[in-house]
Amino acid sequence: MTKQIIFTVALLITLGIFAFTIRRIYGFFSLTKPFSISNWGRRVSLMMKVAIGQTKILRFPVIGLVHALVFWGFMVITLGSIEMVIDGLSSKERSMAFTGWFYDVVMASGDIMAYVIMLSMLIFLGRRLFLSVRRFSGIEMQKKSKLDALAALGIIFMLMVSLAGINLTYVQMHPGGYEGVYPLSAALFPALFGEGRDLFVLHEVSWWLHILLIFAFANILPYSKHFHVFTSVPNVLLSRLEPLGQLPNMESVTNEVRMMMNPETAFAPAPEGQAAPARFGVKDVEDVTWKNYLDSLACTECGRCTSVCPANITGKKLSPRKIFVDLRARMKEKGPGLLKDLSFDDGKSLVRDFISAEELWACTTCNACAQECPININHPTLIVDMRRYLVMEEATMPPSIASMLQNIQNNGAPWQYPAEDRMKWAEGL
C-alpha cells in the first residue's frame, strides 16, 4: 500500500509539471499564424513511411540503422512502461499478462531491445566523445547543446540498465514460471546471479529507478532538443505536401495582383473593411506559422540539413539547422512577454538579431536541406518568408537583385536593354 501511495504521488507530480510545460508551449503556438492542413490519407501514409519506417534516417545505412533500432525499440518498451504505470497504481505485478501471446511478443521484444539500445547508447556516446563528426559542430551548437545530448544519452542508457535489471531479477525470482518471455535475461541471469539468491531488493531498486527516470526524462525533454521524442512523428504527419521546389505565394499580394490585372477592379477603390496586411513576410516569432514553430521544436539538431547545404559547404554563413534553433530560442525569449501583452517589444527581432541578412541571401533554395531532413522540416519556405520581409518591408536586398528588379520595372525583363534589342545577338546567323 505504501508503494502504491508513493507511486501515485510521484505520478501526479510528474503529470502536473508536464501539464504546466505543455500549457506554456501551447501558449506559444497561440502567438503564431495559421497553417492549413488537409489530405489526411496521404499524411498517414507519409508518417508510416518516414517516421515509423525511418526511411530518411536509413540513408546513412550504418549509424542510421542503429538509430532506427533505438526508435523501434522505444516503441515496444513504451508499452512495457504503460504496464508499469498500471502496476504502480493498482499495486499488482504484470497486470497486462492477460493479453497472452501479444504480451509474450512485447516482453520478448522489449527484453532484446533493452540490450540493443544499451549498446547503441555506448556507440552514440563514443561518436560524440571520441570522433570528430563535422555536422555535430557549428556556430549554433553551443556547449549546452553538447551537454544536453550527452545527458540524454546517459539517461537512456540508465533506463535500459534498470529495465534489464528488472527483467533479470524477475526471471531469477520466479524459477517455477513467470509471465512473458525474456530470452536474453533468461540466458544471462545464471551467469550474472546464479541460483538461490534473494534479489527482491535489487528488483525493487531497478523498478523504482526505471520508473522515476521515465518521469524525470518526460519533464526534461520539453526543455531539450530531445523534445523530438514527442514531436517528430506529429511533425512528419503534418509535413508540407507540396513539391519541394514550390514556394507558396503570399495571399495578400496574390489578391492584389489579381485585382490589378482585372480591368473592372484595377482602378476601383479598396473594398470597405478590408484591412491592410499586418506585415509582409516574417520579421519575428509572431509572424511565423504554427507549423514553423512545430518544426523548431521537432528539430533534432542532427545537422544533416547543414551537411548537404551548398552554401554552408562553400564557406558561407548559412546553416539551415541554425534557422530553426534560432526560432526556438527566440520564442523562448520573447514568447513569455507576448503572452502577457501582445504588443510586447523587447527591441529585438528574429531577423537581424538572431538571423542575419547575409545568411538568408546565401540560400539558393535548392531544397537539399528539406530533402535530407529526417523529420521533413522545410527550411526554404521560412527563409524565403524572411527574405520577403527584408524586400517588402525594409526594401533591402543584395545589389544584384536590386538591379534585376529595376530592369524588370524598366524593361519588362531582367536584362539591362530594351525589348527591341533582345534579338540583336542573332543577327547574321
C-alpha positions as CSV (number, residue, x, y, z in Angstrom):
1,M,0.0,0.0,0.0
2,T,2.9,2.4,0.8
3,K,4.4,1.7,-2.6
4,Q,1.1,2.5,-4.2
5,I,0.8,5.8,-2.4
6,I,4.3,6.9,-3.2
7,F,3.9,5.9,-6.8
8,T,0.6,7.8,-7.1
9,V,2.2,11.0,-5.6
10,A,5.2,10.7,-7.9
11,L,2.9,10.2,-11.0
12,L,0.7,13.2,-10.0
13,I,3.7,15.5,-9.6
14,T,5.1,14.3,-12.9
15,L,1.8,14.9,-14.7
16,G,1.4,18.3,-13.0
17,I,4.8,19.6,-14.1
18,F,4.3,18.2,-17.6
19,A,0.9,19.8,-17.9
20,F,2.4,23.2,-16.9
21,T,5.1,22.8,-19.5
22,I,2.7,21.8,-22.3
23,R,0.3,24.7,-21.4
24,R,3.2,27.1,-21.8
25,I,4.2,25.6,-25.1
26,Y,0.6,25.7,-26.3
27,G,0.5,29.4,-25.4
28,F,3.5,30.0,-27.7
29,F,1.6,28.2,-30.5
30,S,-1.3,30.6,-30.0
31,L,1.0,33.5,-30.9
32,T,1.7,32.1,-34.4
33,K,-0.1,32.3,-37.7
34,P,-2.4,29.7,-39.2
35,F,-1.2,26.8,-41.4
36,S,-3.8,24.8,-43.4
37,I,-3.8,21.0,-43.1
38,S,-5.6,18.6,-45.5
39,N,-5.2,15.2,-47.3
40,W,-5.0,13.1,-44.2
41,G,-4.8,9.8,-46.0
42,R,-1.6,10.8,-47.7
43,R,-0.2,12.2,-44.5
44,V,-0.7,9.0,-42.6
45,S,1.0,7.1,-45.4
46,L,3.9,9.5,-45.3
47,M,4.1,9.2,-41.5
48,M,4.3,5.4,-41.7
49,K,7.0,5.6,-44.3
50,V,9.2,8.4,-43.0
51,A,8.6,8.4,-39.2
52,I,7.7,4.8,-38.4
53,G,9.7,3.2,-41.2
54,Q,12.7,5.6,-40.6
55,T,13.4,5.7,-44.4
56,K,15.3,9.0,-44.3
57,I,17.3,8.0,-41.3
58,L,18.4,4.9,-43.2
59,R,20.1,7.0,-45.9
60,F,23.1,6.7,-43.6
61,P,23.0,2.9,-43.6
62,V,25.2,2.0,-40.6
63,I,24.5,4.7,-38.0
64,G,21.0,5.1,-39.5
65,L,20.2,1.5,-38.7
66,V,21.4,1.9,-35.1
67,H,19.2,5.0,-34.7
68,A,16.2,3.2,-36.2
69,L,16.7,0.2,-33.9
70,V,16.6,2.7,-30.9
71,F,13.4,4.2,-32.2
72,W,11.7,0.9,-32.9
73,G,12.9,-0.4,-29.5
74,F,11.4,2.5,-27.7
75,M,8.1,1.9,-29.4
76,V,8.0,-1.6,-27.9
77,I,9.4,-0.6,-24.5
78,T,6.8,2.2,-24.2
79,L,4.1,-0.5,-24.0
80,G,6.0,-2.0,-21.1
81,S,6.2,1.4,-19.4
82,I,2.5,1.8,-19.7
83,E,2.1,-1.6,-17.9
84,M,4.5,-0.3,-15.1
85,V,2.2,2.7,-14.5
86,I,-0.8,0.4,-14.3
87,D,1.1,-1.9,-11.9
88,G,2.1,1.1,-9.8
89,L,-1.4,2.4,-9.5
90,S,-3.0,-1.0,-8.8
91,S,-0.2,-2.5,-6.7
92,K,-0.2,-5.5,-9.0
93,E,2.5,-7.3,-10.9
94,R,2.5,-7.9,-14.7
95,S,-1.1,-6.6,-15.0
96,M,-1.2,-6.9,-18.8
97,A,-0.2,-10.6,-18.9
98,F,-3.8,-11.5,-19.7
99,T,-3.2,-10.4,-23.3
100,G,-1.4,-13.8,-23.8
101,W,0.7,-14.2,-27.0
102,F,0.7,-10.4,-27.6
103,Y,2.2,-9.9,-24.1
104,D,4.9,-12.5,-24.8
105,V,5.9,-10.8,-28.1
106,V,6.0,-7.4,-26.4
107,M,8.1,-8.6,-23.4
108,A,10.5,-10.6,-25.6
109,S,11.0,-7.7,-28.0
110,G,11.4,-5.3,-25.1
111,D,13.9,-7.6,-23.4
112,I,16.0,-7.9,-26.5
113,M,15.8,-4.2,-27.4
114,A,16.9,-3.1,-23.9
115,Y,20.3,-4.6,-24.6
116,V,20.3,-3.3,-28.2
117,I,19.6,0.2,-27.1
118,M,22.1,-0.1,-24.3
119,L,24.8,-0.9,-26.9
120,S,23.5,1.8,-29.2
121,M,23.9,4.4,-26.5
122,L,27.5,3.4,-26.0
123,I,28.0,3.8,-29.8
124,F,26.4,7.2,-29.8
125,L,28.4,8.4,-26.7
126,G,31.6,7.1,-28.3
127,R,30.9,9.0,-31.5
128,R,30.3,12.3,-29.6
129,L,33.2,11.9,-27.2
130,F,35.9,10.4,-29.4
131,L,35.1,11.1,-33.0
132,S,35.1,14.4,-34.8
133,V,31.8,14.4,-36.7
134,R,31.6,17.7,-38.7
135,R,27.9,18.1,-38.6
136,F,27.9,17.9,-34.7
137,S,29.7,21.3,-34.7
138,G,28.7,24.8,-35.8
139,I,28.1,28.3,-34.5
140,E,24.6,27.3,-33.3
141,M,25.9,24.3,-31.4
142,Q,26.8,25.8,-28.1
143,K,28.4,23.9,-25.2
144,K,25.0,23.3,-23.6
145,S,23.8,21.6,-26.7
146,K,26.6,19.0,-26.4
147,L,26.0,18.6,-22.7
148,D,22.2,18.2,-23.5
149,A,23.0,15.4,-25.9
150,L,25.4,13.6,-23.5
151,A,22.9,13.9,-20.6
152,A,20.1,12.4,-22.7
153,L,22.2,9.5,-23.9
154,G,23.3,8.8,-20.4
155,I,19.7,8.8,-19.1
156,I,18.5,6.5,-21.9
157,F,21.5,4.2,-21.1
158,M,20.5,4.0,-17.4
159,L,16.8,3.4,-18.4
160,M,18.0,0.4,-20.3
161,V,20.2,-0.8,-17.5
162,S,17.4,-0.6,-15.0
163,L,15.0,-2.3,-17.4
164,A,17.5,-5.2,-17.8
165,G,17.8,-5.3,-14.1
166,I,14.0,-5.6,-13.7
167,N,13.8,-8.5,-16.2
168,L,16.9,-10.3,-14.9
169,T,15.7,-10.3,-11.3
170,Y,12.1,-11.1,-12.2
171,V,13.3,-14.2,-14.1
172,Q,15.5,-15.2,-11.2
173,M,12.8,-14.7,-8.6
174,H,10.3,-16.9,-10.4
175,P,12.1,-20.2,-11.2
176,G,8.9,-22.1,-11.4
177,G,7.5,-19.9,-14.2
178,Y,6.8,-16.3,-15.0
179,E,4.6,-14.1,-17.1
180,G,6.0,-13.2,-20.5
181,V,9.1,-14.2,-22.4
182,Y,12.6,-12.8,-21.7
183,P,15.1,-14.6,-24.0
184,L,18.2,-12.6,-23.2
185,S,17.6,-12.1,-19.5
186,A,16.8,-15.9,-19.0
187,A,20.0,-16.7,-20.7
188,L,22.1,-14.2,-18.8
189,F,20.9,-14.4,-15.2
190,P,22.6,-17.7,-14.3
191,A,26.0,-16.3,-15.2
192,L,25.3,-13.0,-13.5
193,F,23.5,-14.0,-10.3
194,G,23.5,-17.8,-10.1
195,E,20.7,-19.7,-8.3
196,G,19.1,-19.4,-4.9
197,R,19.9,-15.7,-4.3
198,D,17.2,-13.3,-3.0
199,L,17.1,-10.5,-5.4
200,F,13.9,-8.8,-4.2
201,V,15.8,-5.6,-3.1
202,L,17.7,-5.3,-6.4
203,H,14.4,-5.8,-8.3
204,E,12.7,-3.0,-6.4
205,V,15.6,-0.7,-6.8
206,S,15.7,-1.4,-10.6
207,W,11.9,-0.9,-10.8
208,W,11.9,2.4,-9.0
209,L,15.0,3.7,-10.8
210,H,13.4,2.9,-14.1
211,I,10.0,4.5,-13.5
212,L,11.4,7.6,-11.8
213,L,13.9,8.1,-14.7
214,I,10.9,7.9,-17.1
215,F,9.1,10.5,-15.0
216,A,12.1,12.8,-14.8
217,F,13.0,12.3,-18.5
218,A,9.5,13.2,-19.6
219,N,9.8,16.6,-17.9
220,I,13.3,17.2,-19.1
221,L,12.5,16.6,-22.8
222,P,10.4,19.7,-23.4
223,Y,13.4,21.9,-22.4
224,S,15.8,19.9,-24.5
225,K,16.5,19.3,-28.2
226,H,15.3,15.7,-27.5
227,F,11.8,17.0,-27.4
228,H,11.7,15.4,-30.8
229,V,10.9,12.2,-29.0
230,F,7.4,13.6,-28.7
231,T,7.2,16.0,-31.7
232,S,9.0,14.2,-34.6
233,V,6.2,11.8,-35.5
234,P,3.5,14.5,-35.4
235,N,5.8,16.8,-37.4
236,V,6.1,14.2,-40.2
237,L,2.3,13.7,-40.1
238,L,1.8,17.4,-40.6
239,S,4.5,17.7,-43.3
240,R,4.2,20.2,-46.2
241,L,2.9,18.0,-49.0
242,E,3.6,20.3,-52.0
243,P,6.7,19.6,-54.2
244,L,9.9,20.8,-52.6
245,G,10.6,23.4,-55.3
246,Q,7.1,25.0,-55.0
247,L,7.3,28.2,-52.9
248,P,3.9,29.4,-51.5
249,N,2.7,32.8,-52.6
250,M,1.5,35.5,-50.1
251,E,-2.3,35.6,-50.3
252,S,-2.5,39.3,-49.8
253,V,-0.1,40.0,-52.7
254,T,-1.7,37.4,-55.0
255,N,-5.1,39.0,-54.4
256,E,-3.7,42.5,-55.1
257,V,-2.1,41.3,-58.4
258,R,-5.4,39.7,-59.5
259,M,-7.3,42.9,-58.8
260,M,-4.7,44.9,-60.8
261,M,-4.9,42.5,-63.8
262,N,-8.7,42.7,-63.9
263,P,-9.9,45.8,-65.8
264,E,-13.0,46.0,-63.7
265,T,-11.1,46.2,-60.4
266,A,-7.8,47.7,-61.4
267,F,-8.8,51.3,-60.6
268,A,-11.6,50.6,-58.1
269,P,-11.2,51.7,-54.5
270,A,-10.3,49.1,-51.9
271,P,-13.4,47.3,-50.5
272,E,-14.7,48.7,-47.3
273,G,-13.5,46.9,-44.2
274,Q,-10.6,45.3,-45.9
275,A,-7.6,45.6,-43.6
276,A,-4.1,46.1,-44.9
277,P,-1.7,43.2,-44.2
278,A,-0.2,43.5,-40.8
279,R,3.2,42.5,-42.2
280,F,4.8,41.2,-45.4
281,G,6.9,38.2,-44.7
282,V,8.5,37.2,-41.4
283,K,10.3,39.5,-39.1
284,D,9.8,37.9,-35.7
285,V,8.3,34.9,-34.0
286,E,4.7,36.2,-34.1
287,D,4.9,36.2,-37.9
288,V,5.8,32.5,-38.4
289,T,3.1,29.8,-38.8
290,W,2.4,27.3,-36.1
291,K,4.0,24.7,-38.4
292,N,7.2,26.6,-38.5
293,Y,7.3,26.7,-34.7
294,L,6.5,22.9,-34.5
295,D,9.4,22.4,-36.9
296,S,11.7,24.2,-34.5
297,L,10.5,22.1,-31.6
298,A,10.9,18.9,-33.6
299,C,14.4,19.7,-34.9
300,T,16.8,17.1,-33.6
301,E,19.9,19.3,-34.4
302,C,21.3,16.3,-36.2
303,G,22.9,18.7,-38.8
304,R,22.0,16.6,-41.8
305,C,20.5,19.7,-43.4
306,T,23.6,21.8,-42.9
307,S,25.9,19.0,-44.0
308,V,24.3,19.0,-47.5
309,C,23.8,22.8,-47.8
310,P,25.9,24.0,-50.8
311,A,26.1,27.5,-49.2
312,N,27.4,26.1,-46.0
313,I,29.8,23.7,-47.7
314,T,31.3,26.6,-49.7
315,G,32.0,28.6,-46.5
316,K,29.0,30.9,-46.4
317,K,27.4,31.7,-43.1
318,L,24.1,30.0,-43.7
319,S,23.3,26.9,-41.7
320,P,19.7,25.6,-42.2
321,R,19.8,24.0,-38.8
322,K,20.6,27.4,-37.2
323,I,17.4,28.9,-38.7
324,F,15.2,26.6,-36.5
325,V,17.5,26.6,-33.5
326,D,17.3,30.4,-33.5
327,L,13.5,30.4,-34.0
328,R,13.1,28.1,-30.9
329,A,15.5,30.3,-28.9
330,R,13.7,33.5,-29.9
331,M,10.3,32.1,-29.0
332,K,11.6,31.2,-25.5
333,E,13.0,34.7,-25.2
334,K,10.0,36.8,-26.5
335,G,7.1,34.4,-26.1
336,P,6.5,34.9,-22.3
337,G,6.3,38.7,-22.8
338,L,3.9,38.3,-25.8
339,L,1.6,36.0,-23.7
340,K,1.3,38.8,-21.1
341,D,0.9,41.6,-23.7
342,L,0.6,41.1,-27.5
343,S,2.2,44.5,-28.1
344,F,5.3,43.5,-26.1
345,D,8.5,44.6,-27.9
346,D,12.0,44.0,-26.4
347,G,13.7,45.9,-29.2
348,K,15.0,42.8,-30.9
349,S,13.7,40.5,-33.7
350,L,14.4,37.1,-35.2
351,V,15.6,38.7,-38.4
352,R,18.9,40.6,-37.9
353,D,19.3,40.0,-34.2
354,F,19.3,36.2,-34.5
355,I,19.5,35.5,-38.2
356,S,21.5,37.9,-40.4
357,A,20.5,39.1,-43.9
358,E,23.8,37.5,-45.1
359,E,22.6,34.1,-44.0
360,L,19.2,34.5,-45.7
361,W,20.5,35.6,-49.0
362,A,23.1,32.8,-49.1
363,C,20.3,30.3,-49.6
364,T,19.9,29.0,-53.2
365,T,16.5,27.4,-52.4
366,C,17.9,24.1,-53.8
367,N,15.9,22.3,-51.1
368,A,18.7,19.8,-50.3
369,C,18.1,20.6,-46.6
370,A,14.4,19.8,-46.8
371,Q,15.1,16.7,-48.8
372,E,17.6,15.4,-46.3
373,C,15.8,16.3,-43.1
374,P,14.7,13.0,-41.4
375,I,11.5,14.6,-40.0
376,N,10.5,16.6,-43.1
377,I,11.3,20.2,-41.8
378,N,11.0,22.6,-44.7
379,H,13.7,25.2,-44.3
380,P,13.5,27.2,-47.6
381,T,9.9,28.4,-47.1
382,L,10.8,30.1,-43.8
383,I,14.0,31.5,-45.3
384,V,12.0,33.0,-48.2
385,D,9.4,34.5,-45.9
386,M,12.2,36.3,-44.0
387,R,13.6,37.5,-47.3
388,R,10.2,38.8,-48.2
389,Y,10.2,40.9,-45.1
390,L,13.6,42.4,-46.0
391,V,12.5,43.2,-49.5
392,M,8.9,44.3,-49.0
393,E,9.2,46.0,-45.6
394,E,12.7,47.3,-45.5
395,A,13.5,47.4,-49.2
396,T,16.9,45.9,-48.5
397,M,18.4,43.3,-50.8
398,P,21.8,42.5,-52.5
399,P,22.7,44.9,-55.3
400,S,22.5,42.2,-58.0
401,I,18.8,41.6,-57.0
402,A,18.0,45.3,-56.8
403,S,19.5,45.7,-60.4
404,M,17.4,42.8,-61.7
405,L,14.2,44.2,-60.2
406,Q,14.9,47.6,-61.6
407,N,15.5,46.1,-65.1
408,I,12.1,44.3,-64.8
409,Q,10.4,47.5,-63.9
410,N,12.1,49.5,-66.7
411,N,12.5,46.9,-69.4
412,G,10.0,44.2,-68.6
413,A,12.8,41.7,-68.3
414,P,15.9,41.0,-66.0
415,W,18.3,42.2,-68.7
416,Q,19.7,45.7,-69.0
417,Y,18.5,46.5,-72.5
418,P,15.1,47.2,-74.1
419,A,12.9,44.5,-75.7
420,E,13.6,45.6,-79.2
421,D,17.3,44.9,-78.8
422,R,17.0,41.4,-77.4
423,M,17.4,39.6,-80.7
424,K,20.5,41.5,-81.9
425,W,22.7,38.6,-80.8
426,A,21.1,36.5,-83.6
427,E,21.9,39.0,-86.5
428,G,23.9,37.4,-89.2
429,L,23.1,33.8,-88.1
